[in-house]
Every structure is written in C-alpha cells, then in structure tokens.
Amino acid sequence: DGGITQSPKYLFRKEGQNVTLSCEQNLNHDAMYWYRQDPGQGLRLIYYSQIVNDFQKGDIAEGYSVSREKKESFPLTVTSAQKNPTAFYLCASRSPDRGPYEQYFGPGTRLTVT
Amino acid sequence: AQRVTQPEKLLSVFKGAPVELKCNYSYSGSPELFWYVQYSRQRLQLLLRHISRESIKGFTADLNKGETSFHLKKPFAQEEDSAMYYCALGGSQGNLIFGKGTKLSVKP
C-alpha cells in the first residue's frame, strides 16, 4: 500500500458549495485518473491526465474540474453544478512500465453533500 | 461502442464450491481485459490480466473472442475470496472501462 494518497477519507459539504478532493502520488507516474464509484454503477471515469498541464474529460465530467500543475498532484473540484455529488471518489495512477491499463488506486474519499 | 457487462450484481456460493463471475465486452479491435478486486476496507487492485494468462489466488480467466467474454473462474471458493469484482476493458484512449461489478459472497 502507500504511493497514492487521498484526503480526507470522509468529507461533508452543504449543497451549493464547491469542494476539492486531494490526490497525491509519489510513484513518479505520469498518468492519473479520477473515478466516481456508486453502488450498482461500477466505476465511471470523470477526468484523466496523461501528463502535467494536460487533462481530458471522461464520461461524466459535467460539474467537475481538475488541474495538473505538478506530476504528483491531481486535485478534483466538485462544483455546485454537479447535480448528484454524493459518492465515493477514487483516484488512480498508471505506471509507464506496466502497460497502458494497469492502474494503482488510492483509498478513496467519500463525499456527502446535504 | 466500448462496453463491459457484468450480469450478476451478487453471487453467493458455499466454501469449496466452484465460482464463475461472468463478464462480456463490446469492443471493435483487439481487446485487453482485466479483473480488478476490492476486498472489504481495502483498495481496488488488479487481480489478473488476460495477456498474462496467469492464475492469481487460484483464479483464472480466459478471453473468448467468439463469445466476447472474459469470465473469472475458481474451482474451489474460499471465504477470503468474498469481495467486489470488476471486469475492465482497455479503452481506445488509454483509459479503463469498468463493468458495474459483482459482489461475491462465499459462505462457510
């Protein structure tokens, strides 16, 4: 374990507030990903970044924003425009040495918006 | 369309029984398929990949291109196999496309 950290583990916010979820990795991985995990829905890709200062929208990017100013960090902001933000959020990174699809996951952040 | 289907939300078996978790995919091209597992209170982690043709923790999975399937099998289930299992497909943009997952419960 270790290598990818997400903080905090649990996060509570009031509706209408933006909130930023942290994801840090010390694995020297170029690619990083954000997924949303809902019961019965599996994992759905929000945003991903293949390299610093570049990122791409995933399948459910609406209401979210990201930045990638440093290789180690890929924070996700859940904006007030996200209609159903309560979910479990997973960050992942990928080693260039292990093929394009083997991803390493963080422990996750459970966000509750009331 | 690139899609992964796991038809069973929950699979419950007794210890020592065989287990098969089903996965079907839709992909035009040569697919790369994976099984990820999430044990209780642990991180999601890679279990196995089809190109390695490996057996991990007694689990195997064979890619059947004719049936577009990648079912996960184990001949004798153990209680510690209880977990959430996700089938995943390597997408055309270097991303992973996950199925909705199957919760495996192995009863004593």
Coordinates of N, CA and C in Angstrom, one line a residue:
Chain A
D1 N 0.8 -1.2 0.0 CA 0.0 0.0 0.0 C 0.9 1.3 0.0
G2 N 0.3 2.4 0.1 CA 1.0 3.6 0.0 C 1.2 4.0 -1.4
G3 N 1.9 5.1 -1.7 CA 2.1 5.6 -3.1 C 1.1 6.5 -3.5
I4 N -0.2 6.2 -3.4 CA -1.2 7.2 -3.7 C -2.1 7.5 -2.5
T5 N -2.2 8.7 -2.2 CA -2.9 9.1 -1.0 C -4.1 10.0 -1.4
Q6 N -5.2 9.9 -0.8 CA -6.3 10.7 -1.0 C -6.8 11.3 0.4
S7 N -7.1 12.5 0.4 CA -7.6 13.1 1.7 C -8.7 14.1 1.4
P8 N -9.6 14.2 2.3 CA -9.7 13.4 3.5 C -10.4 12.1 3.2
K9 N -10.6 11.2 4.1 CA -11.3 9.9 3.9 C -12.8 10.2 3.8
Y10 N -13.3 11.1 4.6 CA -14.7 11.4 4.6 C -14.8 12.9 4.5
L11 N -15.8 13.4 3.7 CA -15.9 14.8 3.5 C -17.4 15.2 3.5
F12 N -17.8 16.2 4.2 CA -19.2 16.6 4.3 C -19.3 18.1 3.8
R13 N -20.2 18.3 3.0 CA -20.4 19.7 2.5 C -21.9 20.0 2.4
K14 N -22.2 21.3 2.4 CA -23.5 21.8 2.2 C -23.7 21.9 0.7
E15 N -25.0 21.7 0.3 CA -25.3 21.9 -1.1 C -25.0 23.3 -1.6
G16 N -24.5 23.5 -2.8 CA -24.1 24.8 -3.3 C -22.7 25.2 -3.1
Q17 N -22.0 24.4 -2.3 CA -20.5 24.7 -2.0 C -19.7 23.9 -3.0
N18 N -18.6 24.5 -3.4 CA -17.6 23.7 -4.2 C -16.7 23.0 -3.1
V19 N -16.2 21.9 -3.5 CA -15.3 21.2 -2.6 C -14.2 20.5 -3.5
T20 N -12.9 20.5 -2.9 CA -11.8 20.0 -3.6 C -11.3 18.7 -2.9
L21 N -11.1 17.7 -3.7 CA -10.6 16.4 -3.2 C -9.1 16.3 -3.6
S22 N -8.3 15.9 -2.7 CA -6.9 15.8 -2.9 C -6.5 14.4 -3.4
C23 N -5.5 14.4 -4.3 CA -4.9 13.1 -4.7 C -3.4 13.4 -5.0
E24 N -2.6 12.6 -4.3 CA -1.2 12.8 -4.4 C -0.5 11.4 -4.6
Q25 N 0.5 11.4 -5.4 CA 1.3 10.2 -5.6 C 2.8 10.4 -5.7
N26 N 3.5 9.5 -5.1 CA 5.0 9.6 -5.1 C 5.6 8.4 -5.9
L27 N 4.8 7.9 -6.9 CA 5.2 6.8 -7.7 C 5.9 7.2 -9.0
N28 N 6.0 8.5 -9.2 CA 6.6 9.1 -10.4 C 5.8 8.7 -11.6
H29 N 4.5 8.5 -11.5 CA 3.6 8.1 -12.6 C 3.2 9.3 -13.3
D30 N 3.2 9.2 -14.7 CA 2.7 10.4 -15.5 C 1.2 10.5 -15.5
A31 N 0.5 9.3 -15.7 CA -0.9 9.4 -15.9 C -1.7 9.2 -14.6
M32 N -2.7 10.0 -14.4 CA -3.6 10.0 -13.2 C -5.0 10.1 -13.7
Y33 N -5.9 9.5 -12.8 CA -7.3 9.4 -13.2 C -8.2 9.7 -12.0
W34 N -9.4 10.1 -12.2 CA -10.4 10.3 -11.2 C -11.6 9.5 -11.7
Y35 N -12.1 8.6 -10.7 CA -13.3 7.9 -11.0 C -14.4 8.2 -9.9
R36 N -15.6 7.9 -10.2 CA -16.7 8.0 -9.2 C -17.3 6.6 -9.1
Q37 N -17.5 6.1 -7.9 CA -18.0 4.8 -7.7 C -19.3 4.9 -6.9
D38 N -20.4 4.5 -7.5 CA -21.7 4.5 -7.0 C -22.2 3.0 -6.9
P39 N -22.9 2.7 -5.8 CA -23.5 1.3 -5.7 C -24.2 0.9 -7.0
G40 N -23.9 -0.2 -7.5 CA -24.6 -0.7 -8.7 C -24.2 -0.1 -10.0
Q41 N -23.3 0.9 -9.9 CA -22.9 1.6 -11.2 C -21.4 1.3 -11.5
G42 N -20.7 0.7 -10.7 CA -19.3 0.4 -11.0 C -18.5 1.7 -10.9
L43 N -17.4 1.8 -11.6 CA -16.6 3.0 -11.7 C -16.8 3.7 -13.0
R44 N -16.9 5.0 -12.8 CA -17.1 5.8 -14.0 C -16.0 6.9 -14.1
L45 N -15.4 7.1 -15.2 CA -14.3 8.0 -15.4 C -14.8 9.4 -15.4
I46 N -14.2 10.3 -14.6 CA -14.5 11.7 -14.5 C -13.6 12.5 -15.4
Y47 N -12.3 12.5 -15.0 CA -11.2 13.1 -15.8 C -10.0 12.3 -15.7
Y48 N -9.1 12.5 -16.7 CA -7.8 11.9 -16.6 C -6.7 12.8 -17.2
S49 N -5.5 12.5 -16.8 CA -4.4 13.4 -17.2 C -3.2 12.4 -17.5
Q50 N -2.7 12.6 -18.7 CA -1.6 11.8 -19.2 C -0.3 12.4 -18.9
I51 N -0.3 13.7 -18.6 CA 1.0 14.4 -18.4 C 0.7 15.7 -17.7
V52 N 1.7 16.3 -17.1 CA 1.5 17.6 -16.4 C 0.9 18.6 -17.4
N53 N 0.0 19.5 -16.9 CA -0.6 20.6 -17.6 C -1.5 20.1 -18.7
D54 N -1.9 18.9 -18.7 CA -2.8 18.4 -19.7 C -3.8 17.5 -19.0
F55 N -5.1 17.6 -19.4 CA -6.1 16.6 -18.9 C -7.2 16.6 -19.9
Q56 N -8.0 15.5 -19.7 CA -9.1 15.2 -20.7 C -10.3 14.8 -19.9
K57 N -11.5 15.2 -20.4 CA -12.7 14.8 -19.8 C -13.0 13.3 -20.0
G58 N -13.6 12.7 -19.0 CA -14.0 11.3 -19.1 C -15.5 11.3 -19.4
D59 N -16.1 10.2 -19.0 CA -17.5 10.0 -19.4 C -18.5 10.9 -18.6
I60 N -18.1 11.3 -17.4 CA -19.1 12.1 -16.6 C -18.4 13.3 -16.0
A61 N -17.8 14.2 -16.9 CA -17.1 15.3 -16.4 C -17.9 16.5 -16.0
E62 N -19.2 16.5 -16.4 CA -20.0 17.7 -16.1 C -20.1 17.9 -14.6
G63 N -19.9 19.2 -14.2 CA -19.9 19.5 -12.7 C -18.7 19.3 -12.0
Y64 N -17.6 18.9 -12.7 CA -16.3 18.6 -12.1 C -15.2 19.5 -12.8
S65 N -14.2 19.7 -12.1 CA -13.0 20.4 -12.7 C -11.7 19.8 -12.1
V66 N -10.6 19.8 -12.8 CA -9.4 19.3 -12.3 C -8.2 20.3 -12.7
S67 N -7.1 20.0 -12.1 CA -5.9 20.7 -12.5 C -4.7 19.7 -12.4
R68 N -3.7 20.0 -13.2 CA -2.5 19.1 -13.1 C -1.2 20.0 -13.2
E69 N -0.9 20.7 -12.2 CA 0.2 21.6 -12.2 C 1.5 20.9 -11.8
K70 N 1.4 19.8 -11.1 CA 2.5 19.0 -10.7 C 2.3 17.6 -11.0
K71 N 3.4 16.9 -11.3 CA 3.2 15.5 -11.6 C 2.6 14.7 -10.5
E72 N 2.9 15.1 -9.3 CA 2.5 14.3 -8.1 C 1.0 14.6 -7.7
S73 N 0.4 15.6 -8.2 CA -0.9 16.0 -7.7 C -1.9 16.2 -8.8
F74 N -3.1 15.7 -8.5 CA -4.2 15.8 -9.4 C -5.5 16.1 -8.6
P75 N -5.7 17.3 -8.1 CA -6.9 17.5 -7.4 C -8.2 17.6 -8.2
L76 N -9.3 17.2 -7.6 CA -10.6 17.2 -8.2 C -11.5 18.2 -7.5
T77 N -12.1 19.1 -8.2 CA -13.1 20.0 -7.6 C -14.5 19.6 -8.0
V78 N -15.3 19.4 -7.0 CA -16.7 19.1 -7.3 C -17.5 20.4 -7.1
T79 N -18.0 20.9 -8.2 CA -18.6 22.2 -8.2 C -20.1 22.1 -7.8
S80 N -20.7 23.2 -7.5 CA -22.1 23.3 -7.2 C -23.0 22.9 -8.4
A81 N -22.4 22.8 -9.6 CA -23.1 22.4 -10.8 C -23.3 20.9 -10.9
Q82 N -22.6 20.2 -10.1 CA -22.8 18.7 -10.1 C -24.1 18.4 -9.4
K83 N -25.0 17.8 -10.1 CA -26.4 17.6 -9.6 C -26.5 16.5 -8.5
N84 N -25.6 15.6 -8.5 CA -25.7 14.5 -7.5 C -24.3 14.1 -7.0
P85 N -23.7 15.0 -6.2 CA -22.3 14.8 -5.9 C -21.9 13.8 -4.8
T86 N -22.9 13.4 -4.1 CA -22.7 12.4 -3.0 C -22.2 11.1 -3.6
A87 N -21.0 10.7 -3.3 CA -20.5 9.4 -4.0 C -19.1 9.1 -3.3
F88 N -18.6 8.0 -3.7 CA -17.2 7.6 -3.4 C -16.3 7.9 -4.5
Y89 N -15.2 8.7 -4.3 CA -14.4 9.1 -5.4 C -13.0 8.4 -5.2
L90 N -12.6 7.9 -6.3 CA -11.3 7.1 -6.4 C -10.3 7.8 -7.4
C91 N -9.1 7.9 -6.9 CA -8.0 8.4 -7.7 C -7.1 7.3 -8.1
A92 N -6.6 7.3 -9.3 CA -5.6 6.2 -9.7 C -4.5 6.8 -10.5
S93 N -3.4 6.1 -10.5 CA -2.3 6.5 -11.4 C -1.8 5.2 -12.1
R94 N -1.0 5.5 -13.1 CA -0.6 4.4 -14.0 C 0.9 4.5 -14.2
S95 N 1.6 3.3 -14.1 CA 3.0 3.3 -14.3 C 3.2 3.1 -15.8
P96 N 4.2 3.8 -16.4 CA 4.5 3.6 -17.8 C 5.2 2.2 -18.0
D97 N 5.7 1.6 -17.0 CA 6.4 0.3 -17.1 C 5.5 -0.9 -17.1
R98 N 4.2 -0.7 -16.8 CA 3.3 -1.8 -16.5 C 2.2 -1.9 -17.5
G99 N 2.4 -1.3 -18.7 CA 1.4 -1.4 -19.7 C 0.4 -0.3 -19.5
P100 N -0.4 0.0 -20.5 CA -1.3 1.2 -20.5 C -2.5 1.1 -19.6
Y101 N -2.8 -0.1 -19.1 CA -4.1 -0.2 -18.4 C -4.0 -0.7 -16.9
E102 N -2.8 -1.0 -16.4 CA -2.7 -1.4 -15.0 C -2.6 -0.1 -14.2
Q103 N -3.7 0.1 -13.4 CA -3.8 1.3 -12.6 C -3.7 1.0 -11.1
Y104 N -3.1 1.9 -10.4 CA -3.0 1.8 -9.0 C -3.9 2.8 -8.3
F105 N -4.7 2.3 -7.4 CA -5.8 3.1 -6.8 C -5.5 3.6 -5.4
G106 N -6.0 4.8 -5.2 CA -5.9 5.4 -3.8 C -7.0 4.8 -3.0
P107 N -7.1 5.1 -1.7 CA -8.1 4.6 -0.7 C -9.4 5.2 -0.9
G108 N -9.6 6.3 -1.6 CA -10.9 6.9 -1.9 C -11.3 7.9 -0.9
T109 N -12.2 8.8 -1.3 CA -12.8 9.8 -0.4 C -14.3 9.7 -0.6
R110 N -15.0 9.6 0.5 CA -16.4 9.5 0.5 C -17.0 10.9 0.8
L111 N -17.6 11.5 -0.2 CA -18.2 12.8 -0.2 C -19.7 12.7 0.1
T112 N -20.1 13.5 1.1 CA -21.6 13.6 1.3 C -22.0 15.0 1.3
V113 N -22.9 15.3 0.4 CA -23.4 16.7 0.3 C -24.9 16.7 0.7
T114 N -25.2 17.6 1.6 CA -26.6 17.6 2.2 C -27.2 19.0 2.0
Chain B
A1 N -19.4 0.7 -29.9 CA -19.3 1.2 -28.5 C -18.5 0.3 -27.7
Q2 N -17.7 0.9 -26.7 CA -16.9 0.1 -25.8 C -17.7 -0.1 -24.5
R3 N -17.9 -1.3 -24.2 CA -18.8 -1.6 -23.0 C -18.4 -2.9 -22.4
V4 N -18.6 -2.9 -21.0 CA -18.4 -4.1 -20.3 C -19.7 -4.4 -19.5
T5 N -20.1 -5.6 -19.6 CA -21.3 -6.1 -18.9 C -21.0 -7.2 -17.9
Q6 N -21.4 -7.0 -16.7 CA -21.3 -8.0 -15.7 C -22.8 -8.2 -15.2
P7 N -23.4 -9.3 -15.6 CA -24.8 -9.5 -15.5 C -25.3 -9.8 -14.0
E8 N -24.4 -10.2 -13.2 CA -24.7 -10.5 -11.8 C -24.3 -9.5 -10.9
K9 N -25.2 -8.9 -10.1 CA -24.8 -7.9 -9.1 C -24.2 -8.7 -7.9
L10 N -24.8 -9.8 -7.6 CA -24.4 -10.6 -6.4 C -24.3 -12.1 -6.8
L11 N -23.3 -12.7 -6.3 CA -23.1 -14.1 -6.5 C -22.8 -14.7 -5.1
S12 N -23.6 -15.7 -4.7 CA -23.4 -16.3 -3.4 C -23.1 -17.7 -3.5
V13 N -22.0 -18.2 -3.0 CA -21.7 -19.6 -3.1 C -21.2 -20.1 -1.7
F14 N -21.1 -21.4 -1.5 CA -20.6 -22.0 -0.3 C -19.1 -22.3 -0.5
K15 N -18.4 -22.3 0.6 CA -17.0 -22.6 0.6 C -16.7 -23.9 -0.1
G16 N -15.7 -24.0 -1.0 CA -15.4 -25.2 -1.6 C -16.1 -25.4 -2.9
A17 N -17.1 -24.6 -3.2 CA -17.9 -24.7 -4.5 C -17.1 -24.0 -5.6
P18 N -17.4 -24.4 -6.8 CA -16.8 -23.6 -7.9 C -17.5 -22.3 -8.1
V19 N -16.7 -21.3 -8.6 CA -17.3 -20.0 -8.8 C -17.0 -19.5 -10.2
E20 N -17.9 -18.8 -10.8 CA -17.7 -18.2 -12.1 C -18.4 -16.8 -12.1
L21 N -17.6 -15.8 -12.3 CA -18.1 -14.5 -12.4 C -18.1 -14.1 -13.9
K22 N -19.2 -13.7 -14.4 CA -19.4 -13.5 -15.8 C -19.0 -12.1 -16.2
C23 N -18.4 -12.0 -17.4 CA -18.1 -10.7 -18.0 C -18.2 -10.8 -19.5
N24 N -18.9 -9.9 -20.1 CA -19.0 -9.8 -21.5 C -18.6 -8.4 -21.9
Y25 N -18.0 -8.3 -23.1 CA -17.5 -6.9 -23.5 C -17.9 -6.7 -25.0
S26 N -17.9 -5.4 -25.3 CA -18.1 -4.9 -26.6 C -17.0 -4.0 -27.0
Y27 N -16.3 -4.4 -28.1 CA -15.1 -3.6 -28.5 C -14.7 -4.0 -29.9
S28 N -14.5 -3.0 -30.7 CA -14.1 -3.3 -32.1 C -12.6 -3.2 -32.1
G29 N -11.9 -4.3 -32.3 CA -10.5 -4.3 -32.3 C -10.0 -5.5 -31.4
S30 N -8.7 -5.4 -31.1 CA -8.2 -6.5 -30.2 C -8.3 -6.0 -28.7
P31 N -9.1 -6.6 -27.9 CA -9.3 -6.1 -26.6 C -8.2 -6.5 -25.6
E32 N -8.1 -5.6 -24.6 CA -7.2 -6.0 -23.4 C -8.2 -6.0 -22.2
L33 N -8.2 -7.1 -21.5 CA -9.2 -7.3 -20.5 C -8.5 -7.6 -19.1
F34 N -9.2 -7.2 -18.1 CA -8.6 -7.3 -16.7 C -9.7 -7.6 -15.7
W35 N -9.3 -8.2 -14.6 CA -10.2 -8.3 -13.5 C -9.5 -7.5 -12.3
Y36 N -10.3 -6.6 -11.7 CA -9.9 -5.9 -10.5 C -10.8 -6.4 -9.4
V37 N -10.2 -6.3 -8.2 CA -10.9 -6.8 -7.0 C -10.8 -5.8 -5.9
Q38 N -11.9 -5.7 -5.1 CA -11.9 -4.8 -4.0 C -12.3 -5.5 -2.8
Y39 N -11.4 -5.9 -1.9 CA -11.8 -6.6 -0.6 C -12.3 -5.5 0.4
S40 N -13.0 -6.0 1.4 CA -13.6 -5.0 2.3 C -12.5 -4.2 3.0
R41 N -12.7 -2.9 3.0 CA -11.8 -1.9 3.6 C -10.4 -1.9 2.9
Q42 N -10.3 -2.4 1.7 CA -9.0 -2.3 1.0 C -9.2 -1.6 -0.3
R43 N -8.1 -1.2 -0.9 CA -8.1 -0.5 -2.2 C -8.5 -1.5 -3.3
L44 N -9.0 -0.9 -4.3 CA -9.2 -1.6 -5.6 C -7.8 -2.0 -6.1
Q45 N -7.7 -3.2 -6.5 CA -6.4 -3.7 -7.0 C -6.6 -4.6 -8.2
L46 N -5.5 -4.7 -9.0 CA -5.5 -5.6 -10.2 C -5.4 -7.0 -9.7
L47 N -6.3 -7.9 -10.2 CA -6.3 -9.3 -9.9 C -5.5 -10.0 -11.0
L48 N -6.0 -9.9 -12.2 CA -5.3 -10.5 -13.3 C -5.6 -9.8 -14.6
R49 N -4.7 -10.1 -15.6 CA -4.9 -9.5 -17.0 C -4.9 -10.7 -18.0
H50 N -5.6 -10.5 -19.0 CA -5.8 -11.7 -19.9 C -4.5 -12.0 -20.7
I51 N -3.7 -11.0 -21.0 CA -2.5 -11.3 -21.8 C -1.4 -12.1 -21.0
S52 N -1.5 -12.1 -19.7 CA -0.6 -12.8 -18.9 C -0.9 -14.3 -18.8
R53 N -2.2 -14.6 -19.0 CA -2.7 -16.0 -18.9 C -2.2 -16.6 -17.6
E54 N -2.4 -15.8 -16.5 CA -1.8 -16.3 -15.2 C -3.0 -16.7 -14.3
S55 N -2.6 -17.4 -13.2 CA -3.5 -17.8 -12.2 C -3.1 -17.0 -10.9
I56 N -4.0 -16.2 -10.4 CA -3.7 -15.5 -9.2 C -4.7 -15.9 -8.1
K57 N -4.2 -16.3 -7.0 CA -5.1 -16.7 -5.9 C -6.1 -17.8 -6.3
G58 N -5.7 -18.6 -7.3 CA -6.5 -19.7 -7.8 C -7.5 -19.3 -8.8
F59 N -7.5 -18.0 -9.2 CA -8.5 -17.5 -10.2 C -7.8 -17.6 -11.6
T60 N -8.6 -17.9 -12.6 CA -8.2 -17.8 -13.9 C -9.3 -17.1 -14.8
A61 N -8.9 -16.6 -15.9 CA -9.9 -16.0 -16.8 C -9.4 -16.2 -18.2
D62 N -10.2 -16.7 -19.1 CA -9.9 -16.9 -20.5 C -10.7 -16.0 -21.4
L63 N -9.9 -15.4 -22.3 CA -10.6 -14.5 -23.2 C -11.2 -15.3 -24.3
N64 N -12.5 -15.2 -24.6 CA -13.2 -15.9 -25.6 C -13.7 -14.9 -26.6
K65 N -12.9 -14.7 -27.7 CA -13.3 -13.6 -28.6 C -14.6 -13.9 -29.4
G66 N -14.9 -15.2 -29.6 CA -16.1 -15.6 -30.3 C -17.3 -15.2 -29.5
E67 N -17.2 -15.4 -28.2 CA -18.4 -15.1 -27.3 C -18.2 -13.7 -26.7
T68 N -17.2 -13.0 -27.0 CA -16.8 -11.7 -26.4 C -17.0 -11.8 -24.9
S69 N -16.3 -12.8 -24.3 CA -16.4 -13.0 -22.8 C -15.1 -13.1 -22.2
F70 N -15.0 -12.8 -20.9 CA -13.8 -12.9 -20.1 C -14.2 -13.3 -18.7
H71 N -14.8 -14.5 -18.5 CA -15.3 -14.9 -17.3 C -14.2 -15.3 -16.3
L72 N -14.4 -15.0 -15.0 CA -13.4 -15.3 -14.0 C -13.9 -16.6 -13.3
K73 N -12.9 -17.5 -13.1 CA -13.3 -18.8 -12.5 C -12.3 -19.2 -11.4
K74 N -12.9 -19.9 -10.5 CA -12.1 -20.6 -9.5 C -12.8 -21.9 -9.1
P75 N -12.0 -23.0 -9.1 CA -12.6 -24.3 -8.8 C -13.2 -24.5 -7.4
F76 N -12.5 -23.9 -6.4 CA -12.9 -24.1 -5.0 C -12.9 -22.8 -4.3
A77 N -14.0 -22.2 -4.1 CA -14.1 -20.8 -3.5 C -13.7 -20.9 -2.0
Q78 N -13.0 -19.8 -1.5 CA -12.6 -19.7 -0.1 C -13.3 -18.5 0.4
E79 N -13.5 -18.5 1.8 CA -14.2 -17.3 2.4 C -13.5 -16.0 2.1
E80 N -12.2 -16.1 2.0 CA -11.4 -14.8 1.8 C -11.5 -14.3 0.4
D81 N -12.2 -15.1 -0.5 CA -12.5 -14.6 -1.8 C -13.6 -13.6 -1.8
S82 N -14.4 -13.5 -0.8 CA -15.5 -12.6 -0.7 C -15.0 -11.2 -0.9
A83 N -15.6 -10.5 -2.0 CA -15.1 -9.2 -2.4 C -16.0 -8.7 -3.5
M84 N -15.7 -7.5 -3.9 CA -16.3 -6.9 -5.1 C -15.4 -7.1 -6.3
Y85 N -15.9 -7.7 -7.4 CA -15.0 -7.9 -8.5 C -15.5 -7.1 -9.7
Y86 N -14.5 -6.5 -10.4 CA -14.8 -5.6 -11.5 C -14.1 -6.2 -12.7
C87 N -14.8 -6.3 -13.8 CA -14.2 -6.6 -15.1 C -13.9 -5.3 -15.8
A88 N -12.8 -5.2 -16.4 CA -12.4 -3.9 -17.1 C -11.8 -4.1 -18.5
L89 N -12.1 -3.2 -19.3 CA -11.6 -3.2 -20.7 C -10.7 -2.1 -21.0
G90 N -9.6 -2.3 -21.6 CA -8.7 -1.2 -22.0 C -9.3 -0.4 -23.1
G91 N -9.6 0.9 -22.9 CA -10.3 1.7 -23.9 C -9.3 2.3 -24.9
S92 N -9.8 2.8 -26.0 CA -9.0 3.3 -27.1 C -8.2 4.6 -26.7
Q93 N -8.6 5.2 -25.6 CA -7.8 6.4 -25.2 C -6.9 6.1 -24.0
G94 N -6.5 4.9 -23.8 CA -5.6 4.5 -22.7 C -6.3 4.5 -21.4
N95 N -7.7 4.6 -21.4 CA -8.4 4.5 -20.1 C -8.9 3.1 -19.9
L96 N -9.5 2.9 -18.7 CA -10.1 1.6 -18.4 C -11.6 1.8 -18.4
I97 N -12.4 0.9 -18.9 CA -13.8 0.9 -18.9 C -14.3 -0.2 -18.0
F98 N -14.9 0.1 -16.9 CA -15.3 -0.9 -15.9 C -16.7 -1.4 -16.1
G99 N -17.0 -2.6 -15.7 CA -18.3 -3.1 -15.6 C -18.9 -2.6 -14.2
K100 N -20.1 -3.0 -14.0 CA -20.8 -2.5 -12.8 C -20.4 -3.3 -11.5
G101 N -19.7 -4.4 -11.7 CA -19.2 -5.1 -10.6 C -20.1 -6.2 -10.2
T102 N -19.5 -7.3 -9.6 CA -20.2 -8.4 -9.0 C -19.7 -8.6 -7.6
K103 N -20.6 -8.6 -6.6 CA -20.2 -8.9 -5.3 C -20.3 -10.4 -5.0
L104 N -19.1 -10.9 -4.7 CA -19.0 -12.4 -4.4 C -19.1 -12.6 -2.9
S105 N -20.0 -13.4 -2.5 CA -20.1 -13.8 -1.1 C -19.9 -15.3 -1.0
V106 N -18.8 -15.7 -0.2 CA -18.6 -17.1 0.0 C -18.9 -17.4 1.4
K107 N -19.9 -18.3 1.5 CA -20.4 -18.7 2.9 C -19.7 -19.9 3.4
P108 N -19.5 -19.9 4.7 CA -18.8 -21.1 5.3 C -19.6 -22.4 5.3

